[in-house]
PDB file of C-alpha atoms and ligand atoms in Angstrom:
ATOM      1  CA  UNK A1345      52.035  46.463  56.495  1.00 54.00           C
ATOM      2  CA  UNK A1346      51.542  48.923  53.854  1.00 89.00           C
ATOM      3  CA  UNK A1347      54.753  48.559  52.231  1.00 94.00           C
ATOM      4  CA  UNK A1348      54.111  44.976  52.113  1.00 97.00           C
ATOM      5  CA  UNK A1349      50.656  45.044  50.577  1.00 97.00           C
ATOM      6  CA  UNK A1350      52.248  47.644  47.759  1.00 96.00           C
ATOM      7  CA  UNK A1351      54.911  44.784  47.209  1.00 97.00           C
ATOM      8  CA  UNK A1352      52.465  41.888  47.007  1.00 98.00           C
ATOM      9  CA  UNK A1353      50.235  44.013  44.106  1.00 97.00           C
ATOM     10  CA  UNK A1354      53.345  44.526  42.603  1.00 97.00           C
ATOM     11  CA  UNK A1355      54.311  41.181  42.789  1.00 97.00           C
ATOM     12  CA  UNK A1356      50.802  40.005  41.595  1.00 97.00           C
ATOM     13  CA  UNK A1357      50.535  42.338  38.934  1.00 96.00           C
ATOM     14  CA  UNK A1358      54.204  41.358  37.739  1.00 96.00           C
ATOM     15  CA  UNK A1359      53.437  37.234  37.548  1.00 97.00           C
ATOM     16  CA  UNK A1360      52.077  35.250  35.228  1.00 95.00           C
ATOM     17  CA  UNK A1361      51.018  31.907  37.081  1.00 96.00           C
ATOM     18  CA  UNK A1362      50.007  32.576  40.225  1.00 97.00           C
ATOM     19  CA  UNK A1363      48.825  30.155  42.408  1.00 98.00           C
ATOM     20  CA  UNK A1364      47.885  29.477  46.193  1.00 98.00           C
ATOM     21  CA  UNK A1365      47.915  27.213  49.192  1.00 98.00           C
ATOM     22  CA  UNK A1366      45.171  27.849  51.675  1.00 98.00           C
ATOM     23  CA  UNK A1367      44.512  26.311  54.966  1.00 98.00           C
ATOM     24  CA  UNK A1368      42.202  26.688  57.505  1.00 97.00           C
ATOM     25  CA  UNK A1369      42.734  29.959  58.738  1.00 97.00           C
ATOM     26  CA  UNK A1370      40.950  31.822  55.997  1.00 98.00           C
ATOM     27  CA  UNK A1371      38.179  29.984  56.645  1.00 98.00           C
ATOM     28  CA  UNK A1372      38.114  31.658  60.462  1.00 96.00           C
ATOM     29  CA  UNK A1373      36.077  34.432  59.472  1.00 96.00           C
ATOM     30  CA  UNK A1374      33.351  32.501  58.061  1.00 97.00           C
ATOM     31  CA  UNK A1375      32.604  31.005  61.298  1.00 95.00           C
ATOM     32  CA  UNK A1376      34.963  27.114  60.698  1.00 95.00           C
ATOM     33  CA  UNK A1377      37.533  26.803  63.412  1.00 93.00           C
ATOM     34  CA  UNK A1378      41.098  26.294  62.956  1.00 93.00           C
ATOM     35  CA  UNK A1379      42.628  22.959  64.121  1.00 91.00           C
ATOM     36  CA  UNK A1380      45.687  24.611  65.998  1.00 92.00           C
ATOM     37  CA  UNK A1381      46.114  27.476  68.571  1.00 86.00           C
ATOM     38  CA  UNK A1382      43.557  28.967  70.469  1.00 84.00           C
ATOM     39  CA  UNK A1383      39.889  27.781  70.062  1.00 86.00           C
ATOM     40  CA  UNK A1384      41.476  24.639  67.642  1.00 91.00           C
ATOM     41  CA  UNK A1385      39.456  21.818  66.949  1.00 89.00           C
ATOM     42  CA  UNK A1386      42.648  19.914  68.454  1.00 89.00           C
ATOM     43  CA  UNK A1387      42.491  21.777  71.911  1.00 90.00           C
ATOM     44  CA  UNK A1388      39.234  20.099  72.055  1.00 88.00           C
ATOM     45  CA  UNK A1389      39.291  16.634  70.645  1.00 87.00           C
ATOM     46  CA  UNK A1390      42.622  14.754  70.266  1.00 90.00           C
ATOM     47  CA  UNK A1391      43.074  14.549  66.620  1.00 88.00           C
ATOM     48  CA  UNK A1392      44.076  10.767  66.885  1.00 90.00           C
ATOM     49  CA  UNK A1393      41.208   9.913  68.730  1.00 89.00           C
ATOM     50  CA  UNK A1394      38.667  11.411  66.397  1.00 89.00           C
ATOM     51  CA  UNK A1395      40.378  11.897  63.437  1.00 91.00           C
ATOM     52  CA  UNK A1396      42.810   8.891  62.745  1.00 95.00           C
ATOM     53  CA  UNK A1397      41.346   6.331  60.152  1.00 95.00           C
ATOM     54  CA  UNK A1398      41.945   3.722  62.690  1.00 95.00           C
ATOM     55  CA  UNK A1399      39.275   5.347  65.494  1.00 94.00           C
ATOM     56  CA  UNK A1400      37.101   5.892  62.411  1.00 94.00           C
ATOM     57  CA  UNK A1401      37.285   1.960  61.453  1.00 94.00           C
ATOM     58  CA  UNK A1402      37.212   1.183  65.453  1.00 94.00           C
ATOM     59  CA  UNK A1403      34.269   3.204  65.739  1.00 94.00           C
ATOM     60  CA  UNK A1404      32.660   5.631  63.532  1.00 94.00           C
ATOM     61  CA  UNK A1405      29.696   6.150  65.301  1.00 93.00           C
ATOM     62  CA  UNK A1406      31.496   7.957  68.570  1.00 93.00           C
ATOM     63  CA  UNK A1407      33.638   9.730  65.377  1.00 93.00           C
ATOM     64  CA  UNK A1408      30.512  10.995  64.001  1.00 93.00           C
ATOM     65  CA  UNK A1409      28.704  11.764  67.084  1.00 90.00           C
ATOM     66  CA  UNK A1410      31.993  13.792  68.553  1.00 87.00           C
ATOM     67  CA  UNK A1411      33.342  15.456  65.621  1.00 87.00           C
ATOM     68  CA  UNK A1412      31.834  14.648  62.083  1.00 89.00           C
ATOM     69  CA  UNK A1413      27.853  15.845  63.050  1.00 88.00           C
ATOM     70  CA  UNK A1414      29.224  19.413  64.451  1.00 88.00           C
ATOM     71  CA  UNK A1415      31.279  19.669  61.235  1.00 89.00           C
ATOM     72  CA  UNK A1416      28.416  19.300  59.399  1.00 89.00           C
ATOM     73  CA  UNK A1417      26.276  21.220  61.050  1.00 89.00           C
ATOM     74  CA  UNK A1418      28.937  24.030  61.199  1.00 91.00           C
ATOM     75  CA  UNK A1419      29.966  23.791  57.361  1.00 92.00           C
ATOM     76  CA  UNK A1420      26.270  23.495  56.304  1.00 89.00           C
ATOM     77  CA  UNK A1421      25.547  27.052  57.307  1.00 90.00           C
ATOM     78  CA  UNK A1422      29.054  28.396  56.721  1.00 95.00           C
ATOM     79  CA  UNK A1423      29.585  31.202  53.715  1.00 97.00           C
ATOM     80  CA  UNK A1424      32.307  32.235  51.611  1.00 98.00           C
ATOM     81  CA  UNK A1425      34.088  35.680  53.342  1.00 98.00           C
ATOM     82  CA  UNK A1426      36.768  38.112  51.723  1.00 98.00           C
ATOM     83  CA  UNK A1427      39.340  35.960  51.729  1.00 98.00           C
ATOM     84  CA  UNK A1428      37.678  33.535  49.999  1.00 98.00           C
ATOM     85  CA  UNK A1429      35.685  36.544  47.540  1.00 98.00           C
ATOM     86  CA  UNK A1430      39.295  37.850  46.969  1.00 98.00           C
ATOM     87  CA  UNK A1431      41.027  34.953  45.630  1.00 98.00           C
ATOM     88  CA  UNK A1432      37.915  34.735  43.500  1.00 98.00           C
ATOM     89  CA  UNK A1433      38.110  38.178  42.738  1.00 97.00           C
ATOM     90  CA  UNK A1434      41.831  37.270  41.242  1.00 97.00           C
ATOM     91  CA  UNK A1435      41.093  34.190  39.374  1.00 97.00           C
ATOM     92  CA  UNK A1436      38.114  36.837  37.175  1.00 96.00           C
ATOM     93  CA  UNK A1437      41.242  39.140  36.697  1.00 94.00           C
ATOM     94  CA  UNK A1438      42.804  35.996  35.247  1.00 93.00           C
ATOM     95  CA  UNK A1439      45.290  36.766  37.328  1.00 93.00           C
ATOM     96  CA  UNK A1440      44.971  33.311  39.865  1.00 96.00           C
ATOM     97  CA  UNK A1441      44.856  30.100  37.900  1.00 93.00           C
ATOM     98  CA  UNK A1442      44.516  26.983  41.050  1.00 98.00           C
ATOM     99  CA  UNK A1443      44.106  26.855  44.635  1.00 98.00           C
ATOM    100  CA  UNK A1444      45.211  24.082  46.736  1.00 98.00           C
ATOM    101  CA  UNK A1445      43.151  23.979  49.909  1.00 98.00           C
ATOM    102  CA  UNK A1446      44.105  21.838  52.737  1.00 98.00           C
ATOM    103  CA  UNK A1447      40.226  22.853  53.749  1.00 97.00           C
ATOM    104  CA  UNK A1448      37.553  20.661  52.939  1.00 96.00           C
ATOM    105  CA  UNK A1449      34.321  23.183  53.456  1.00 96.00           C
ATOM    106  CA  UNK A1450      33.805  23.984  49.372  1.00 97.00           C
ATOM    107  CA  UNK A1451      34.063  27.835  50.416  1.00 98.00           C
ATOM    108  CA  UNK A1452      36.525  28.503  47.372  1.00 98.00           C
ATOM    109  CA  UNK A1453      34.548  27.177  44.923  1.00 98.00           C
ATOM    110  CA  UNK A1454      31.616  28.592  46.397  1.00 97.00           C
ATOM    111  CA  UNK A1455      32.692  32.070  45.967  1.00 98.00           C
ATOM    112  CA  UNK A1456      33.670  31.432  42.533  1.00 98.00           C
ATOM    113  CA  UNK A1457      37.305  29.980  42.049  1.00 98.00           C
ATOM    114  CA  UNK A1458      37.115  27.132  39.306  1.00 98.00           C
ATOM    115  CA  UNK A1459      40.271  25.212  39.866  1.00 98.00           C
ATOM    116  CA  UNK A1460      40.487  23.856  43.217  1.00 98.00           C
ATOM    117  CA  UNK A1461      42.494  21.221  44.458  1.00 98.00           C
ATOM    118  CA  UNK A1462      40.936  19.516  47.355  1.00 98.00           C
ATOM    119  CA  UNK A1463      44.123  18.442  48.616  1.00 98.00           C
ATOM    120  CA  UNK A1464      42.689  16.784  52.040  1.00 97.00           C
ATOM    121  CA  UNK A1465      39.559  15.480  50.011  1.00 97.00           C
ATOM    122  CA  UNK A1466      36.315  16.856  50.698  1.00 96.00           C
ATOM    123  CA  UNK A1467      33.152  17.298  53.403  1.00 94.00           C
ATOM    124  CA  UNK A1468      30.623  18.202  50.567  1.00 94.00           C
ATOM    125  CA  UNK A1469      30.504  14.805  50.154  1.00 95.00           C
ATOM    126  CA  UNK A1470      30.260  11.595  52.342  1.00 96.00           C
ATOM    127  CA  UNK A1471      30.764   7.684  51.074  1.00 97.00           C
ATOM    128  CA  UNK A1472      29.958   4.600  52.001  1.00 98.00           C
ATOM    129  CA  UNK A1473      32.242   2.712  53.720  1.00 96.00           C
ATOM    130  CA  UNK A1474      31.492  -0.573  52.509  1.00 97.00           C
ATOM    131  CA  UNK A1475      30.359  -0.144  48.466  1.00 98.00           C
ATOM    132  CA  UNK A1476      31.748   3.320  48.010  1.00 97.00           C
ATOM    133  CA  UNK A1477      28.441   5.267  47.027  1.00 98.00           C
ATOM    134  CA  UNK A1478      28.679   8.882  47.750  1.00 97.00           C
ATOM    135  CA  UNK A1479      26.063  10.948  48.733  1.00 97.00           C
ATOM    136  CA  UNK A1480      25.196  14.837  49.540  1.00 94.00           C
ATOM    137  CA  UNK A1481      26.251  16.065  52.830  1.00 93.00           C
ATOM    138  CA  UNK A1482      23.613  18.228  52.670  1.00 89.00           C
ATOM    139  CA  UNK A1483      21.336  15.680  52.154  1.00 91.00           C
ATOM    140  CA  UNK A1484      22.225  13.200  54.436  1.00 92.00           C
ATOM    141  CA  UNK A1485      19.954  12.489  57.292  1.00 91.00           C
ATOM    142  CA  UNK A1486      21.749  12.702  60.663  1.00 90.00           C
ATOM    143  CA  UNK A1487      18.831  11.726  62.448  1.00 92.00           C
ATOM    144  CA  UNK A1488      20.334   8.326  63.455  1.00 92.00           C
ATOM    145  CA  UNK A1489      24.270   8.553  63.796  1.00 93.00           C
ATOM    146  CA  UNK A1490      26.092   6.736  62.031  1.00 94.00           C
ATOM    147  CA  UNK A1491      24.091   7.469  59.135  1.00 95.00           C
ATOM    148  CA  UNK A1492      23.862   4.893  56.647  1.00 96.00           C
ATOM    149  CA  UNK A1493      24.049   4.087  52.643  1.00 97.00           C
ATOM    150  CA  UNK A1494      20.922   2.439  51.310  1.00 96.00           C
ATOM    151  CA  UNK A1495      23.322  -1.048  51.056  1.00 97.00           C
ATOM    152  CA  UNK A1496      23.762  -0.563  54.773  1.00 96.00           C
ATOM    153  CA  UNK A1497      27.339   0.175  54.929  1.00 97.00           C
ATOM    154  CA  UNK A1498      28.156   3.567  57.124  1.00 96.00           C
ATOM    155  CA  UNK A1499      28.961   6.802  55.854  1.00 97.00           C
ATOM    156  CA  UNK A1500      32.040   8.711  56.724  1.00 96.00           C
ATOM    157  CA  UNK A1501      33.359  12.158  55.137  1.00 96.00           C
ATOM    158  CA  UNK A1502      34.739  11.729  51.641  1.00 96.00           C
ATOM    159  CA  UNK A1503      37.924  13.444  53.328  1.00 96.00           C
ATOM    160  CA  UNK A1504      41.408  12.413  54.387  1.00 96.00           C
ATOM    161  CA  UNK A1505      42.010  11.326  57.659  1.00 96.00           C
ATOM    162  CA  UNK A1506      44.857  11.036  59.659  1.00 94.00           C
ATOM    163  CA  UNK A1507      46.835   7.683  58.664  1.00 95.00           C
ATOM    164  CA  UNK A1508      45.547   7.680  54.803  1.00 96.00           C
ATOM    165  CA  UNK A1509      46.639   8.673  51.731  1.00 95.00           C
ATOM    166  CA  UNK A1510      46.449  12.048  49.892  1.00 97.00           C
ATOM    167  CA  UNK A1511      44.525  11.110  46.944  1.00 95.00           C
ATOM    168  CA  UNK A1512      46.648  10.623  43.408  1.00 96.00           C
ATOM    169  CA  UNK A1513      45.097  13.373  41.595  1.00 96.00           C
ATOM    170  CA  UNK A1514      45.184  15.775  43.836  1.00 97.00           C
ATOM    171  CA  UNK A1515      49.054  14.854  44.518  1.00 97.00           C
ATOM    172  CA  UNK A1516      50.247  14.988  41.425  1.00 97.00           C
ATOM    173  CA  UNK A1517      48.048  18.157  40.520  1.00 98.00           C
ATOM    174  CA  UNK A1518      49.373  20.066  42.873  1.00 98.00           C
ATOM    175  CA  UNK A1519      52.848  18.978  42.460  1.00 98.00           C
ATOM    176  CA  UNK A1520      52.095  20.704  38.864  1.00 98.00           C
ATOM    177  CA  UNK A1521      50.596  23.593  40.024  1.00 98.00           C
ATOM    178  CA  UNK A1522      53.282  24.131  42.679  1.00 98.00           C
ATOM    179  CA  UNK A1523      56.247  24.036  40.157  1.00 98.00           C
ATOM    180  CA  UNK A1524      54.641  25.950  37.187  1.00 97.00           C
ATOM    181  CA  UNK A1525      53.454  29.134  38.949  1.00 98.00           C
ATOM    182  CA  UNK A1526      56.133  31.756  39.267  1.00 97.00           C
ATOM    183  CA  UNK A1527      54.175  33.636  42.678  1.00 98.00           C
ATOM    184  CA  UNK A1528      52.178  31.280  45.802  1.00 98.00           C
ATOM    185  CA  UNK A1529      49.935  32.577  47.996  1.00 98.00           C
ATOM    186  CA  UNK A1530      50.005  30.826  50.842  1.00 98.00           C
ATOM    187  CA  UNK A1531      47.276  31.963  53.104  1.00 98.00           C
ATOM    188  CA  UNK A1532      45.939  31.007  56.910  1.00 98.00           C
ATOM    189  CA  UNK A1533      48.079  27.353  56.970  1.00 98.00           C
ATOM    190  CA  UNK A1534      50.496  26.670  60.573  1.00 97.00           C
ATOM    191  CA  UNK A1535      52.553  24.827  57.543  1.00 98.00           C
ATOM    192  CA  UNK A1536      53.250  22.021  60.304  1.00 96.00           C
ATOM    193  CA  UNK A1537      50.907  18.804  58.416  1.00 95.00           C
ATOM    194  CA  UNK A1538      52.472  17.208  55.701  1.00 95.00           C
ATOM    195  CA  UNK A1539      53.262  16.560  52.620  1.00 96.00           C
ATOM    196  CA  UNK A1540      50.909  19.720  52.352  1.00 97.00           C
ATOM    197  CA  UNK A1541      53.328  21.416  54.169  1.00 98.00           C
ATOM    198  CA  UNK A1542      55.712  20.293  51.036  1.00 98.00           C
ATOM    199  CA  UNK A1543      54.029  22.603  48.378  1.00 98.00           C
ATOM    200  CA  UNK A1544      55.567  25.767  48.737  1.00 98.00           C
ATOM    201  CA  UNK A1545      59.040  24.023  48.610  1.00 98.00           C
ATOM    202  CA  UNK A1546      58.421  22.651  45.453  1.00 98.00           C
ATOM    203  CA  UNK A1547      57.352  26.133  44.215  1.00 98.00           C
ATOM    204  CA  UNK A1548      59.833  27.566  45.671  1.00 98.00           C
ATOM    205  CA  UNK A1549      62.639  25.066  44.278  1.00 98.00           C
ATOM    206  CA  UNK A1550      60.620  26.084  40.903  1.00 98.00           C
ATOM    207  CA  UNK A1551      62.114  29.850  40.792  1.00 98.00           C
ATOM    208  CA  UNK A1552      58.489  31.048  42.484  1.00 98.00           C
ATOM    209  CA  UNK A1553      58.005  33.979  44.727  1.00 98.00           C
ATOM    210  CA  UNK A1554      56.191  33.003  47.894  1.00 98.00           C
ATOM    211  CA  UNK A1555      54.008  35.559  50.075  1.00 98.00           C
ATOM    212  CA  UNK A1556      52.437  34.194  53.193  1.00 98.00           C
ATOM    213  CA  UNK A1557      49.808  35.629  54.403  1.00 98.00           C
ATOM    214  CA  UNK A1558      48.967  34.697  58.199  1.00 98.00           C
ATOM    215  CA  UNK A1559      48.803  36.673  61.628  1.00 97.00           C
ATOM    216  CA  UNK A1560      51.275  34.250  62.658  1.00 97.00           C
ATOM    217  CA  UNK A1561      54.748  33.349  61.774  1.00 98.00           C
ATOM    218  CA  UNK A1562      55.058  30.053  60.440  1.00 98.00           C
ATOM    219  CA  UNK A1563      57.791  27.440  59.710  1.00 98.00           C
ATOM    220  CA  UNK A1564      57.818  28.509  56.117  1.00 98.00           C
ATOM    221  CA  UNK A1565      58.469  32.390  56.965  1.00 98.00           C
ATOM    222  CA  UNK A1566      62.169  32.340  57.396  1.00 97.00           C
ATOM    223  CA  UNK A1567      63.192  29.979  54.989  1.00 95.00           C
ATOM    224  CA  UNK A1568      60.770  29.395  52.784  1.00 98.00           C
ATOM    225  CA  UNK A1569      58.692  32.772  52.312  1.00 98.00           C
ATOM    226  CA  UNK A1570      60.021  35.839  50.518  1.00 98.00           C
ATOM    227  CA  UNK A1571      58.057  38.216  53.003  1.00 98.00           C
ATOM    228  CA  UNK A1572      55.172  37.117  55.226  1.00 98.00           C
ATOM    229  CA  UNK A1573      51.882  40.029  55.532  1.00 98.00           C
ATOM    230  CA  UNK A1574      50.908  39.741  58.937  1.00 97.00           C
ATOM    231  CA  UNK A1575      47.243  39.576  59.048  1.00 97.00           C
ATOM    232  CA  UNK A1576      43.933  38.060  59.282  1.00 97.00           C
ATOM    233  CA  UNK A1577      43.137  36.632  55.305  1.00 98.00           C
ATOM    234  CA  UNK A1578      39.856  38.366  54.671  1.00 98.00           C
ATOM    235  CA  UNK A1579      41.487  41.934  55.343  1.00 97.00           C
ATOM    236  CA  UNK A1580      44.641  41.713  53.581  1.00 98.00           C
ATOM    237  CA  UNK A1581      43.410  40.368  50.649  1.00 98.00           C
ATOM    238  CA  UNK A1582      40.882  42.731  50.152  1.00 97.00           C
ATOM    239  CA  UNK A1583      43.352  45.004  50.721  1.00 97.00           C
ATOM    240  CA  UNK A1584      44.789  44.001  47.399  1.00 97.00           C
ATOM    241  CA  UNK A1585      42.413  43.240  45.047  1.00 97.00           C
ATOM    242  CA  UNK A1586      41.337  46.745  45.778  1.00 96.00           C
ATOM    243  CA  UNK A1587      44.988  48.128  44.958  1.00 95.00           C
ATOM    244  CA  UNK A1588      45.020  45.866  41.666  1.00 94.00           C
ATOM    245  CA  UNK A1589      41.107  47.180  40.818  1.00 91.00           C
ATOM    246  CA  UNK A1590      42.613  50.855  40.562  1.00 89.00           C
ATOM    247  CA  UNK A1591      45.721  49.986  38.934  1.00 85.00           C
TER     248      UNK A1591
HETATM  249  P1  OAD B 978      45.846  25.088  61.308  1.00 86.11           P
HETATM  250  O1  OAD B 978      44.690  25.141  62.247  1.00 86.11           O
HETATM  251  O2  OAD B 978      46.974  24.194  61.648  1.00 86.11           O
HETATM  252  O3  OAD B 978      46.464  26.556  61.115  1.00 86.11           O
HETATM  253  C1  OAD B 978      45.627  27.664  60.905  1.00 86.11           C
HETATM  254  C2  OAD B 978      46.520  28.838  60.541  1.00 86.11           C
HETATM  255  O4  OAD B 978      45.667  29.944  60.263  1.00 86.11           O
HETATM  256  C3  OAD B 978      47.507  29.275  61.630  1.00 86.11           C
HETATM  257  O5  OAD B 978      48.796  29.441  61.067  1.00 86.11           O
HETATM  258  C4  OAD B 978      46.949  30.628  62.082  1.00 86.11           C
HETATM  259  O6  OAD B 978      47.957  31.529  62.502  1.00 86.11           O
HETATM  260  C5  OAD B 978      46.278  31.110  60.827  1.00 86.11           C
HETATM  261  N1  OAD B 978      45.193  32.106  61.016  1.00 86.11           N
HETATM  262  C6  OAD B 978      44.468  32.384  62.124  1.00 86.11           C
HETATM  263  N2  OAD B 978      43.569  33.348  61.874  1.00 86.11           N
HETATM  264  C7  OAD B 978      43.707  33.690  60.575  1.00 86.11           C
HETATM  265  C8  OAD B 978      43.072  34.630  59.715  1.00 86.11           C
HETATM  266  N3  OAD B 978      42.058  35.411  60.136  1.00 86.11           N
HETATM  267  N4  OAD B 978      43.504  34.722  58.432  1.00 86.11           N
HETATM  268  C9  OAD B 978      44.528  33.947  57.995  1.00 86.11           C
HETATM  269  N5  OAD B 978      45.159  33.041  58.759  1.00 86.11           N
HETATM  270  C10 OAD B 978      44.754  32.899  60.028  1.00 86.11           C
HETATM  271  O7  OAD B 978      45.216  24.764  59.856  1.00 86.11           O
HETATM  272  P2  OAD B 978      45.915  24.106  58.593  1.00 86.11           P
HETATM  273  O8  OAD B 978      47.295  24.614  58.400  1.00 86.11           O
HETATM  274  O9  OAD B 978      44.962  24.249  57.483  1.00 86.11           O
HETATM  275  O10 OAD B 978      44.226  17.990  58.079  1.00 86.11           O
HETATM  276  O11 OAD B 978      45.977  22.592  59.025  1.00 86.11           O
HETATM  277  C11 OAD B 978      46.455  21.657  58.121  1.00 86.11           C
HETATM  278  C12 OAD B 978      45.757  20.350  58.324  1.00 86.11           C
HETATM  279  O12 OAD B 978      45.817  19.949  59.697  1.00 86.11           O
HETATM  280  C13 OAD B 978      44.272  20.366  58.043  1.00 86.11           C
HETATM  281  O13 OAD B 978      43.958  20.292  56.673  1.00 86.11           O
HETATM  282  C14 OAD B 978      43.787  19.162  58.781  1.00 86.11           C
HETATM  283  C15 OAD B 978      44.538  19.381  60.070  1.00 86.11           C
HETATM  284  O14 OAD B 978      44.785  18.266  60.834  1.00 86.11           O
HETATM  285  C16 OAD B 978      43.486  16.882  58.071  1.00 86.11           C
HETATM  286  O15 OAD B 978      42.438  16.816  58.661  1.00 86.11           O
HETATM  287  C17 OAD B 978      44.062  15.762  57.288  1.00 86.11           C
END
């Protein structure tokens, strides 16, 4: 692994846009489960069941009792760890300029990064489903599930769920991003949901370098992936930043 961090600072310290993909794996060590694998949040719920827009319209309230209340209460108390720090770390060195995050916890900005593409939308916020009013996660009172806007209407996440549509901005930002950096991270994503799955193609039809980091191989790592660091996120990156700090 050595040899492969030395070629990733190199890398880094060589580019000029760099930009990164991020799923939910380097949110693991702050305490957010993955979806896939072992401990997923799909081993446990069936995703189309809980997290289709169709079982949401059928019946949010068993949607937010099941799935959206533990998310809360799990993302509420969840900080930003050294993965997240890191790629914070890298955007002060001007060296990152945007993540896309498939993750919808706020853990990137939180630890400092400025330009992040929600790419799945957001849980920071939740909306009404009936006039569109948005209010604080945080804030929302999940005394009575569902909980409700003050016009009456329900409240779901302000994310994507299975069945919609990325949102426009995001899309087409990303699409940007992708094709005008010349390096991707792409860090703790299975690569298998798409069309997130999508943006290191682009990047890499672009001329850009792609380094994965993940303790698993992933679709992307034969064909896609110039060289994949096998690892958990919050230790490799850190691993680094720190080699870029002393150079
Ligand atoms: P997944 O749960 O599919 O994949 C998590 C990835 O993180 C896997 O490739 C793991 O090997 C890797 N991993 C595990 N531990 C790690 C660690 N310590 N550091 C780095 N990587 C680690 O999550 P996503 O790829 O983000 O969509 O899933 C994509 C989308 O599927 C999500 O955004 C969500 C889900 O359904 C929606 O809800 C629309």
């Amino acid at each position: 692994m050595d040899d492969l961090i030395r070629r990733a600072v190199e890398d880094l310290a060589a580019a000029k846009n760099v930009a990164a993909l991020t799923g939910a794996g380097i949110s693991i060590e702050s305490g957010i489960p993955p979806f896939r694998g072992k401990g997923g949040i799909w081993e446990r719920f069936d995703p189309m069941e809980f997290a289709h827009i169709d079982a949401l319209m059928r019946d949010p309230a068993k949607v937010w009792r099941i799935l959206v209340k533990e998310m809360k209460e799990i993302v509420d108390s969840a900080k930003p760890n050294d993965g997240h720090k890191g790629l914070a770390k890298l955007e002060a060195r001007d060296k990152i300029k945007t993540i896309i995050t498939q993750n919808i916890d706020g853990l990137h900005q939180a630890a400092g990064n400025t330009d992040v593409i929600e790419y799945h939308g957001t849980f920071a916020w939740q909306r009404c489903m009936d006039c569109n009013q948005k209010y604080e996660t945080r804030k929302v009172d999940i005394s009575e599930i569902p909980p409700r806007c003050e016009c009456g209407g329900i409240l779901r996440p302000d994310a994507v769920f299975f069945g919609e549509v990325i949102p426009a901005e995001a899309m087409w930002r990303s699409r940007q991003a992708a094709a005008g950096c010349d390096l991707m991270l792409v860090v703790g994503t299975s690569a298998v949901v798409q069309p997130a799955a999508m943006i290191p193609v682009i990047a890499k039809d672009n001329g850009a370098r792609i380094v994965e980091i993940n303790p698993e191989r992933t679709p992307l790592t034969d064909e896609i992936s110039d060289y994949l660091i096998m690892g958990g996120a919050g230790e490799v990156i850190n691993q680094i930043v720190t080699a870029l700090e002393k150079m």
